[in-house]
């Protein structure tokens, strides 16, 4: 008793969540980037990061795919990063969603953030570590594109890292805590599976 | 009594276009080329003057294509805020973008202002304007059926192109939902625009959480509707259409259009692209302010 039985996942529902999550991430990514840019290309406030990380936890690989697809469009609208440059940010955006999704699955943590272990993993990996990886890969791609110099990289790295980390801590924690009990009753909730 | 003229309009990803618009005569595949070229232009060009001209050209094209500007105006208004942030950044943190031999043009207390940093700020800001206006133009003149039929010609599989076009369609929907949430919060006494700039990111959560709930509900509804209409596919997505058993879809048949004018436009885009690459190699499009 007490076992939650969910209807079988289908391509229609998972495809819809893939499309809808991409849509919301583009809108939130564009609005966020526009509200606090750090000298262009990097935003000091990127709330889409919260959705990127949560998407990986809730929707598994569907969320991870969204995480690296949506910035190709939202970066063009919100941060003036052409699609070609945004495509080279795929590794950065991949790790910004996959890392915490893997940790939550590997260590059987609860996305509702019920224990201290859940919170620690979310804050240390979901908010800090994966953004540090993302900021390093992303700003390196910018330097290789010639958008700014190696000397300017630490400034942009800090902009990326801070701009992603604090919305993840504030909004990501809030959404995970409030919305996970609701989302886990739906067909689109993939955790603890990957697909 | 006055007679009112009824004008048929098509819903695009971000806006509406008149049925009589030239945008509806352009081939969907030409629109894909426009997207690719318009994304390449601002990154090839460093000269802010050329990028500014390109940005204004996009706005003129929006007018020519009779796209409703009402839906995209807010993005242009935000560009004013962007200018403030970019110039504050390059004034206070300008040293790292000013190059090895910077020229000090002013001193504000302990902060030295470099001409190269300001030049960088101008370049970034105008590039931003050019690219944002290009993307808004494309999103304002492209419909779901345009993208669907173009992807079909490019042999993208039915499942992949359905998800991709749905994602584009959801942008406009969530953009409207975001505005609805803003109005609803305003009715409850929360207006993000009346908040000081530093507080705006903190109140963003009041918009984000309802938007997440709406997104999941809409995704589940859309999935159920697709199932009701017999949409069936394996969970593993194939990106390209398999050659055997390929059938032209209704959208691909009735929404596809292509004429000699499209060949001319595509050829022009390719020639200009090659020309710009050559100009960049010879330093003809460099930023004169750095």
Short mmCIF file of C-alpha atoms in Angstrom, two decimals:
data_model
loop_
_atom_site.label_atom_id
_atom_site.label_comp_id
_atom_site.label_asym_id
_atom_site.label_seq_id
_atom_site.Cartn_x
_atom_site.Cartn_y
_atom_site.Cartn_z
CA UNK A 1 0.00 0.00 0.00
CA UNK A 2 1.04 3.57 -0.48
CA UNK A 3 2.82 2.79 -3.74
CA UNK A 4 2.38 5.46 -6.40
CA UNK A 5 1.36 3.91 -9.72
CA UNK A 6 1.89 6.24 -12.65
CA UNK A 7 0.52 5.71 -16.18
CA UNK A 8 3.05 4.55 -18.76
CA UNK A 9 5.17 7.28 -20.31
CA UNK A 10 4.50 7.78 -24.00
CA UNK A 11 6.32 9.61 -26.78
CA UNK A 12 3.43 12.10 -26.98
CA UNK A 13 3.62 13.19 -23.34
CA UNK A 14 7.42 13.14 -23.15
CA UNK A 15 7.71 14.96 -26.48
CA UNK A 16 5.25 17.54 -25.18
CA UNK A 17 7.22 18.11 -22.00
CA UNK A 18 10.41 18.33 -24.09
CA UNK A 19 8.80 21.06 -26.24
CA UNK A 20 7.03 22.87 -23.39
CA UNK A 21 10.08 22.87 -21.10
CA UNK A 22 12.16 24.21 -23.99
CA UNK A 23 9.56 26.96 -24.49
CA UNK A 24 9.50 28.06 -20.84
CA UNK A 25 13.31 27.93 -20.60
CA UNK A 26 13.62 30.15 -23.69
CA UNK A 27 11.16 32.71 -22.28
CA UNK A 28 12.69 32.69 -18.77
CA UNK A 29 16.24 32.61 -20.18
CA UNK A 30 15.59 35.59 -22.44
CA UNK A 31 13.84 37.67 -19.76
CA UNK A 32 16.48 36.83 -17.18
CA UNK A 33 19.42 37.60 -19.46
CA UNK A 34 17.92 40.93 -20.37
CA UNK A 35 17.38 42.00 -16.78
CA UNK A 36 20.99 41.98 -15.56
CA UNK A 37 23.64 41.60 -18.28
CA UNK A 38 27.33 41.74 -17.35
CA UNK A 39 28.92 43.59 -20.23
CA UNK A 40 27.10 41.45 -22.78
CA UNK A 41 27.25 37.70 -23.52
CA UNK A 42 27.00 36.78 -19.82
CA UNK A 43 24.09 37.55 -17.54
CA UNK A 44 24.29 38.44 -13.86
CA UNK A 45 20.86 36.91 -13.38
CA UNK A 46 19.91 33.80 -15.32
CA UNK A 47 16.86 32.17 -13.68
CA UNK A 48 16.69 29.61 -16.52
CA UNK A 49 19.55 27.86 -14.72
CA UNK A 50 17.09 26.81 -12.00
CA UNK A 51 14.87 25.22 -14.69
CA UNK A 52 17.89 23.65 -16.39
CA UNK A 53 18.94 21.82 -13.21
CA UNK A 54 15.41 20.90 -12.14
CA UNK A 55 14.61 19.62 -15.65
CA UNK A 56 17.47 17.11 -15.42
CA UNK A 57 16.27 15.87 -12.03
CA UNK A 58 12.55 15.66 -12.84
CA UNK A 59 12.59 14.64 -16.50
CA UNK A 60 15.94 12.79 -16.76
CA UNK A 61 17.53 12.86 -20.21
CA UNK A 62 14.50 14.71 -21.63
CA UNK A 63 15.37 17.58 -19.29
CA UNK A 64 19.08 17.31 -20.14
CA UNK A 65 18.29 17.53 -23.88
CA UNK A 66 16.23 20.66 -23.22
CA UNK A 67 19.08 22.11 -21.13
CA UNK A 68 21.49 22.15 -24.04
CA UNK A 69 18.96 22.92 -26.80
CA UNK A 70 17.06 25.93 -25.49
CA UNK A 71 20.05 28.30 -25.02
CA UNK A 72 20.64 28.15 -28.77
CA UNK A 73 17.50 30.29 -29.16
CA UNK A 74 17.23 32.11 -25.82
CA UNK A 75 20.86 33.26 -25.92
CA UNK A 76 20.23 34.86 -29.30
CA UNK A 77 17.25 36.84 -27.99
CA UNK A 78 18.53 37.63 -24.50
CA UNK A 79 22.31 37.76 -24.73
CA UNK A 80 22.97 38.38 -28.42
CA UNK A 81 24.89 35.15 -28.80
CA UNK A 82 24.51 33.85 -32.37
CA UNK A 83 23.25 30.29 -32.78
CA UNK A 84 26.67 29.10 -33.96
CA UNK A 85 28.36 30.36 -30.80
CA UNK A 86 25.49 29.08 -28.64
CA UNK A 87 25.94 25.63 -30.22
CA UNK A 88 29.48 25.51 -28.83
CA UNK A 89 28.02 26.10 -25.37
CA UNK A 90 26.30 22.69 -25.55
CA UNK A 91 28.93 20.97 -23.35
CA UNK A 92 28.62 23.74 -20.72
CA UNK A 93 24.84 23.53 -20.71
CA UNK A 94 24.88 19.73 -20.75
CA UNK A 95 26.91 19.58 -17.54
CA UNK A 96 24.70 22.25 -15.94
CA UNK A 97 21.82 19.80 -16.04
CA UNK A 98 23.32 16.31 -16.17
CA UNK A 99 25.67 16.53 -13.17
CA UNK A 100 23.01 17.04 -10.50
CA UNK A 101 20.60 14.66 -12.29
CA UNK A 102 23.28 11.95 -12.10
CA UNK A 103 24.10 12.65 -8.44
CA UNK A 104 20.44 12.47 -7.39
CA UNK A 105 20.01 9.15 -9.21
CA UNK A 106 23.35 7.64 -8.22
CA UNK A 107 22.91 8.35 -4.50
CA UNK A 108 19.12 7.81 -4.46
CA UNK A 109 18.38 11.31 -3.17
CA UNK A 110 14.94 12.84 -2.87
CA UNK A 111 14.09 15.77 -5.21
CA UNK A 112 11.63 17.01 -2.57
CA UNK A 113 14.73 17.97 -0.53
CA UNK A 114 13.62 16.23 2.66
CA UNK A 115 16.97 15.41 4.27
CA UNK A 116 20.20 17.27 4.91
CA UNK A 117 21.90 15.00 2.33
CA UNK A 118 19.39 16.07 -0.35
CA UNK A 119 19.98 19.73 0.45
CA UNK A 120 23.77 19.34 0.47
CA UNK A 121 23.77 17.59 -2.92
CA UNK A 122 21.44 20.18 -4.39
CA UNK A 123 23.40 23.20 -3.15
CA UNK A 124 26.93 21.83 -3.63
CA UNK A 125 26.42 20.02 -6.92
CA UNK A 126 23.22 21.44 -8.43
CA UNK A 127 23.96 25.05 -7.64
CA UNK A 128 27.74 25.39 -7.21
CA UNK A 129 29.77 22.58 -8.85
CA UNK A 130 27.87 22.25 -12.10
CA UNK A 131 27.81 26.02 -12.59
CA UNK A 132 31.56 26.16 -12.01
CA UNK A 133 31.99 23.50 -14.73
CA UNK A 134 29.52 25.29 -17.01
CA UNK A 135 31.14 28.70 -16.49
CA UNK A 136 34.61 27.28 -17.24
CA UNK A 137 33.53 25.49 -20.42
CA UNK A 138 31.28 28.34 -21.56
CA UNK A 139 33.68 31.23 -21.10
CA UNK A 140 36.49 29.17 -22.67
CA UNK A 141 34.26 28.75 -25.75
CA UNK A 142 33.73 32.53 -25.84
CA UNK A 143 37.48 33.15 -25.71
CA UNK A 144 38.08 30.61 -28.49
CA UNK A 145 35.46 32.42 -30.59
CA UNK A 146 37.37 35.66 -29.98
CA UNK A 147 34.43 37.36 -28.24
CA UNK A 148 36.73 38.39 -25.41
CA UNK A 149 40.31 37.81 -24.32
CA UNK A 150 41.88 35.35 -21.84
CA UNK A 151 42.52 38.34 -19.54
CA UNK A 152 38.79 39.12 -19.49
CA UNK A 153 37.80 35.50 -18.88
CA UNK A 154 37.88 35.65 -15.03
CA UNK A 155 35.45 38.59 -15.07
CA UNK A 156 33.03 36.80 -17.40
CA UNK A 157 33.54 33.52 -15.50
CA UNK A 158 32.51 35.27 -12.28
CA UNK A 159 29.53 36.86 -14.06
CA UNK A 160 28.37 33.49 -15.41
CA UNK A 161 28.96 31.63 -12.14
CA UNK A 162 27.28 34.18 -9.86
CA UNK A 163 24.49 34.88 -12.37
CA UNK A 164 23.63 31.18 -12.50
CA UNK A 165 24.29 30.14 -8.93
CA UNK A 166 22.12 32.50 -6.96
CA UNK A 167 18.92 32.03 -9.03
CA UNK A 168 19.52 28.26 -8.76
CA UNK A 169 19.80 28.50 -4.97
CA UNK A 170 16.79 30.81 -4.54
CA UNK A 171 14.34 29.68 -7.23
CA UNK A 172 15.60 26.14 -7.77
CA UNK A 173 15.24 25.25 -4.09
CA UNK A 174 11.83 26.89 -3.95
CA UNK A 175 10.51 25.10 -7.05
CA UNK A 176 11.92 21.72 -6.02
CA UNK A 177 10.42 22.02 -2.55
CA UNK A 178 7.01 23.37 -3.63
CA UNK A 179 6.40 21.76 -7.01
CA UNK A 180 8.01 18.28 -6.77
CA UNK A 181 5.11 16.73 -4.77
CA UNK A 182 2.74 17.92 -7.51
CA UNK A 183 4.95 17.00 -10.48
CA UNK A 184 5.77 13.49 -9.18
CA UNK A 185 2.10 12.54 -9.52
CA UNK A 186 2.15 13.29 -13.25
CA UNK A 187 3.17 11.13 -16.20
CA UNK A 188 6.04 13.39 -17.15
CA UNK A 189 8.00 12.82 -13.93
CA UNK A 190 10.81 10.45 -14.91
CA UNK A 191 12.89 10.30 -11.68
CA UNK A 192 14.56 7.94 -10.73
CA UNK A 193 14.72 6.66 -14.35
CA UNK A 194 16.64 8.44 -17.11
CA UNK A 195 14.13 8.09 -19.99
CA UNK B 1 -22.59 53.27 -39.08
CA UNK B 2 -19.00 52.73 -40.10
CA UNK B 3 -17.85 49.69 -41.95
CA UNK B 4 -14.97 47.79 -40.46
CA UNK B 5 -12.47 46.04 -42.64
CA UNK B 6 -11.64 42.56 -41.48
CA UNK B 7 -8.02 41.65 -42.07
CA UNK B 8 -6.96 38.02 -41.93
CA UNK B 9 -3.79 37.48 -39.96
CA UNK B 10 -1.59 34.45 -39.38
CA UNK B 11 -0.16 33.59 -35.98
CA UNK B 12 3.61 33.45 -36.10
CA UNK B 13 5.89 32.28 -33.27
CA UNK B 14 6.09 35.73 -31.71
CA UNK B 15 3.50 37.87 -33.40
CA UNK B 16 0.94 38.06 -36.22
CA UNK B 17 1.39 38.83 -39.92
CA UNK B 18 -1.25 39.98 -42.39
CA UNK B 19 -2.42 37.34 -44.83
CA UNK B 20 -1.32 39.68 -47.63
CA UNK B 21 2.19 40.01 -46.22
CA UNK B 22 5.20 39.28 -48.40
CA UNK B 23 6.36 36.98 -45.59
CA UNK B 24 3.69 34.51 -46.67
CA UNK B 25 5.10 34.41 -50.21
CA UNK B 26 8.66 33.63 -49.11
CA UNK B 27 9.47 29.92 -49.16
CA UNK B 28 9.88 28.20 -45.77
CA UNK B 29 13.35 27.05 -46.83
CA UNK B 30 14.31 30.66 -47.64
CA UNK B 31 13.27 31.55 -44.10
CA UNK B 32 15.70 28.94 -42.78
CA UNK B 33 18.48 30.54 -44.88
CA UNK B 34 17.46 33.97 -43.54
CA UNK B 35 17.75 32.62 -39.98
CA UNK B 36 21.22 31.17 -40.67
CA UNK B 37 22.50 34.30 -42.43
CA UNK B 38 21.00 36.78 -39.94
CA UNK B 39 22.65 34.88 -37.09
CA UNK B 40 26.00 34.92 -38.86
CA UNK B 41 26.01 38.63 -39.80
CA UNK B 42 26.45 40.23 -36.35
CA UNK B 43 29.24 37.82 -35.39
CA UNK B 44 31.19 38.45 -38.62
CA UNK B 45 30.84 42.22 -38.32
CA UNK B 46 32.69 44.06 -35.54
CA UNK B 47 31.96 47.55 -36.85
CA UNK B 48 29.03 48.91 -34.78
CA UNK B 49 27.90 51.19 -37.63
CA UNK B 50 27.26 48.24 -39.96
CA UNK B 51 25.55 46.31 -37.18
CA UNK B 52 23.33 49.31 -36.34
CA UNK B 53 22.33 49.58 -40.02
CA UNK B 54 21.53 45.87 -40.03
CA UNK B 55 19.42 46.24 -36.87
CA UNK B 56 17.40 49.08 -38.37
CA UNK B 57 17.01 47.11 -41.61
CA UNK B 58 15.38 44.32 -39.57
CA UNK B 59 12.90 46.77 -38.05
CA UNK B 60 12.09 48.14 -41.51
CA UNK B 61 11.62 44.58 -42.77
CA UNK B 62 9.17 43.94 -39.91
CA UNK B 63 7.15 46.90 -41.19
CA UNK B 64 7.38 45.72 -44.81
CA UNK B 65 6.30 42.21 -43.80
CA UNK B 66 3.39 43.74 -41.84
CA UNK B 67 4.30 41.99 -38.61
CA UNK B 68 2.48 43.26 -35.52
CA UNK B 69 5.16 45.08 -33.58
CA UNK B 70 3.05 45.27 -30.40
CA UNK B 71 4.24 41.82 -29.29
CA UNK B 72 7.94 42.48 -29.73
CA UNK B 73 8.14 46.10 -28.56
CA UNK B 74 9.01 45.12 -25.00
CA UNK B 75 12.20 43.40 -26.16
CA UNK B 76 13.36 46.63 -27.79
CA UNK B 77 12.49 48.61 -24.65
CA UNK B 78 14.70 46.29 -22.62
CA UNK B 79 17.62 47.23 -24.90
CA UNK B 80 17.62 50.63 -23.14
CA UNK B 81 18.26 48.93 -19.78
CA UNK B 82 20.93 46.81 -21.44
CA UNK B 83 22.79 49.93 -22.56
CA UNK B 84 22.99 51.16 -18.97
CA UNK B 85 24.36 47.85 -17.67
CA UNK B 86 26.85 47.36 -20.46
CA UNK B 87 28.33 50.81 -20.10
CA UNK B 88 28.48 50.63 -16.31
CA UNK B 89 30.30 47.26 -16.72
CA UNK B 90 32.86 48.55 -19.23
CA UNK B 91 33.49 51.69 -17.19
CA UNK B 92 34.06 49.92 -13.87
CA UNK B 93 35.53 46.62 -15.12
CA UNK B 94 36.93 47.92 -18.39
CA UNK B 95 40.58 47.02 -17.83
CA UNK B 96 40.08 43.36 -18.72
CA UNK B 97 38.54 44.16 -22.10
CA UNK B 98 40.75 47.15 -22.98
CA UNK B 99 43.63 45.15 -24.45
CA UNK B 100 47.38 45.24 -23.64
CA UNK B 101 47.93 48.98 -24.23
CA UNK B 102 44.80 50.81 -23.05
CA UNK B 103 44.26 54.56 -23.39
CA UNK B 104 42.84 56.33 -20.33
CA UNK B 105 40.30 58.94 -21.37
CA UNK B 106 38.82 59.80 -17.96
CA UNK B 107 39.23 59.05 -14.27
CA UNK B 108 36.25 58.61 -11.92
CA UNK B 109 37.71 58.47 -8.41
CA UNK B 110 39.99 55.41 -8.37
CA UNK B 111 38.45 54.07 -11.62
CA UNK B 112 40.20 54.67 -14.92
CA UNK B 113 37.99 54.72 -18.01
CA UNK B 114 39.59 53.28 -21.15
CA UNK B 115 38.64 54.23 -24.70
CA UNK B 116 39.10 50.63 -25.89
CA UNK B 117 36.71 49.40 -23.18
CA UNK B 118 34.08 51.90 -24.28
CA UNK B 119 34.67 50.81 -27.87
CA UNK B 120 34.12 47.21 -26.76
CA UNK B 121 30.91 48.26 -24.99
CA UNK B 122 29.61 50.00 -28.12
CA UNK B 123 30.47 46.95 -30.25
CA UNK B 124 28.74 44.52 -27.86
CA UNK B 125 25.67 46.69 -27.44
CA UNK B 126 25.11 47.30 -31.15
CA UNK B 127 25.82 43.65 -31.96
CA UNK B 128 23.17 42.78 -29.38
CA UNK B 129 20.68 45.16 -31.02
CA UNK B 130 21.43 43.68 -34.47
CA UNK B 131 21.04 40.07 -33.39
CA UNK B 132 18.00 40.61 -31.17
CA UNK B 133 16.20 42.51 -33.95
CA UNK B 134 17.15 39.77 -36.45
CA UNK B 135 15.79 37.02 -34.20
CA UNK B 136 12.61 39.00 -33.47
CA UNK B 137 12.11 39.56 -37.20
CA UNK B 138 12.47 35.84 -37.90
CA UNK B 139 10.20 34.81 -35.02
CA UNK B 140 7.65 37.42 -36.14
CA UNK B 141 7.36 36.24 -39.73
CA UNK B 142 7.67 32.47 -39.35
CA UNK B 143 4.69 30.22 -38.68
CA UNK B 144 4.53 26.69 -37.31
CA UNK B 145 3.56 25.35 -40.74
CA UNK B 146 6.51 27.17 -42.36
CA UNK B 147 8.97 25.47 -40.05
CA UNK B 148 7.20 22.11 -40.28
CA UNK B 149 7.25 22.08 -44.10
CA UNK B 150 10.89 23.32 -44.24
CA UNK B 151 11.98 20.55 -41.86
CA UNK B 152 10.08 18.03 -43.96
CA UNK B 153 12.04 19.10 -47.04
CA UNK B 154 15.25 18.83 -45.01
CA UNK B 155 14.28 15.21 -44.23
CA UNK B 156 13.97 15.78 -40.49
CA UNK B 157 11.87 12.94 -39.06
CA UNK B 158 8.19 13.52 -38.33
CA UNK B 159 8.66 13.07 -34.58
CA UNK B 160 11.67 15.39 -34.32
CA UNK B 161 10.06 18.14 -36.40
CA UNK B 162 6.84 17.89 -34.40
CA UNK B 163 8.71 18.40 -31.12
CA UNK B 164 10.86 21.19 -32.57
CA UNK B 165 7.96 23.17 -34.01
CA UNK B 166 5.96 22.65 -30.81
CA UNK B 167 8.88 24.09 -28.84
CA UNK B 168 8.91 27.19 -31.03
CA UNK B 169 5.14 27.51 -30.73
CA UNK B 170 5.36 27.25 -26.94
CA UNK B 171 7.69 30.30 -26.83
CA UNK B 172 4.89 32.61 -27.96
CA UNK B 173 2.37 30.86 -25.69
CA UNK B 174 4.53 31.15 -22.58
CA UNK B 175 5.42 34.71 -23.47
CA UNK B 176 1.67 35.50 -23.37
CA UNK B 177 1.27 33.45 -20.17
CA UNK B 178 4.13 35.41 -18.60
CA UNK B 179 2.27 38.64 -19.39
CA UNK B 180 -0.96 37.20 -17.98
CA UNK B 181 0.85 36.25 -14.75
CA UNK B 182 2.33 39.75 -14.60
CA UNK B 183 -1.19 41.23 -14.86
CA UNK B 184 -2.54 38.81 -12.26
CA UNK B 185 0.25 39.69 -9.82
CA UNK B 186 -0.35 43.36 -10.52
CA UNK B 187 -4.00 42.86 -9.53
CA UNK B 188 -2.70 41.40 -6.25
CA UNK B 189 -0.50 44.43 -5.68
CA UNK B 190 2.84 43.21 -7.08
CA UNK B 191 4.20 45.14 -10.02
CA UNK B 192 7.74 44.16 -10.95
CA UNK B 193 8.21 47.36 -12.95
CA UNK B 194 7.55 49.51 -9.87
CA UNK B 195 10.26 47.66 -7.92
CA UNK B 196 13.77 49.08 -7.73
CA UNK B 197 16.12 47.39 -10.20
CA UNK B 198 18.04 45.47 -7.51
CA UNK B 199 14.82 43.92 -6.12
CA UNK B 200 13.42 42.74 -9.45
CA UNK B 201 15.38 39.46 -9.58
CA UNK B 202 14.17 38.60 -6.06
CA UNK B 203 10.46 38.97 -6.92
CA UNK B 204 10.92 37.00 -10.15
CA UNK B 205 9.96 33.85 -8.24
CA UNK B 206 6.35 35.07 -7.99
CA UNK B 207 6.21 34.82 -11.79
CA UNK B 208 8.37 31.75 -12.24
CA UNK B 209 6.47 29.31 -10.01
CA UNK B 210 3.02 29.86 -11.65
CA UNK B 211 4.72 29.66 -15.06
CA UNK B 212 6.26 26.28 -14.21
CA UNK B 213 2.85 24.96 -13.09
CA UNK B 214 1.21 26.22 -16.31
CA UNK B 215 3.99 24.66 -18.42
CA UNK B 216 3.59 21.20 -16.94
CA UNK B 217 -0.20 21.34 -17.22
CA UNK B 218 -0.03 22.48 -20.84
CA UNK B 219 2.53 19.79 -21.71
CA UNK B 220 0.34 17.05 -20.23
CA UNK B 221 -2.74 18.44 -22.03
CA UNK B 222 -0.84 18.63 -25.32
CA UNK B 223 0.44 15.06 -24.89
CA UNK B 224 -3.06 13.76 -24.15
CA UNK B 225 -4.44 15.60 -27.20
CA UNK B 226 -1.73 14.12 -29.41
CA UNK B 227 -2.52 10.63 -28.13
CA UNK B 228 -6.22 11.23 -28.77
CA UNK B 229 -5.30 12.09 -32.36
CA UNK B 230 -3.37 8.84 -32.72
CA UNK B 231 0.15 10.25 -32.47
CA UNK B 232 2.38 7.23 -31.98
CA UNK B 233 6.15 7.09 -31.83
CA UNK B 234 8.86 5.19 -29.98
CA UNK B 235 10.44 6.95 -26.98
CA UNK B 236 13.77 6.86 -28.82
CA UNK B 237 13.74 9.82 -31.20
CA UNK B 238 15.17 9.45 -34.71
CA UNK B 239 16.46 12.75 -36.04
CA UNK B 240 16.29 12.00 -39.75
CA UNK B 241 13.44 10.54 -41.81
CA UNK B 242 13.97 7.04 -43.11
CA UNK B 243 13.97 6.90 -46.89
CA UNK B 244 11.70 3.88 -47.22
CA UNK B 245 8.10 4.50 -46.39
CA UNK B 246 8.46 8.29 -46.55
CA UNK B 247 5.10 9.95 -47.12
CA UNK B 248 4.54 13.59 -47.80
CA UNK B 249 2.43 15.11 -45.04
CA UNK B 250 -0.55 17.43 -45.41
CA UNK B 251 1.50 20.37 -44.13
CA UNK B 252 4.39 19.52 -46.44
CA UNK B 253 2.05 19.37 -49.43
CA UNK B 254 -0.21 22.37 -48.88
CA UNK B 255 2.05 24.82 -47.03
CA UNK B 256 5.17 24.34 -49.13
CA UNK B 257 5.93 27.07 -51.68
CA UNK B 258 9.00 27.93 -53.71
CA UNK B 259 9.54 30.26 -56.64
CA UNK B 260 12.37 31.75 -58.71
CA UNK B 261 12.45 34.73 -56.32
CA UNK B 262 13.47 32.38 -53.52
CA UNK B 263 16.41 31.17 -55.61
CA UNK B 264 17.45 34.82 -56.08
CA UNK B 265 17.17 35.57 -52.33
CA UNK B 266 19.11 32.44 -51.35
CA UNK B 267 21.82 33.15 -53.95
CA UNK B 268 22.11 36.74 -52.69
CA UNK B 269 22.41 35.60 -49.08
CA UNK B 270 25.17 33.14 -50.00
CA UNK B 271 27.07 35.76 -52.06
CA UNK B 272 26.81 38.38 -49.29
CA UNK B 273 27.93 35.81 -46.71
CA UNK B 274 31.04 34.93 -48.75
CA UNK B 275 31.68 38.65 -49.32
CA UNK B 276 31.48 39.37 -45.59
CA UNK B 277 33.91 36.58 -44.78
CA UNK B 278 36.40 38.02 -47.31
CA UNK B 279 35.83 41.53 -45.90
CA UNK B 280 36.54 40.24 -42.40
CA UNK B 281 39.76 38.55 -43.52
CA UNK B 282 40.94 41.87 -44.97
CA UNK B 283 39.88 43.78 -41.82
CA UNK B 284 37.19 45.82 -43.58
CA UNK B 285 34.54 45.19 -40.93
CA UNK B 286 36.71 45.78 -37.82
CA UNK B 287 35.58 48.01 -34.95
CA UNK B 288 37.05 51.50 -35.58
CA UNK B 289 36.40 52.52 -31.96
CA UNK B 290 38.86 50.05 -30.40
#
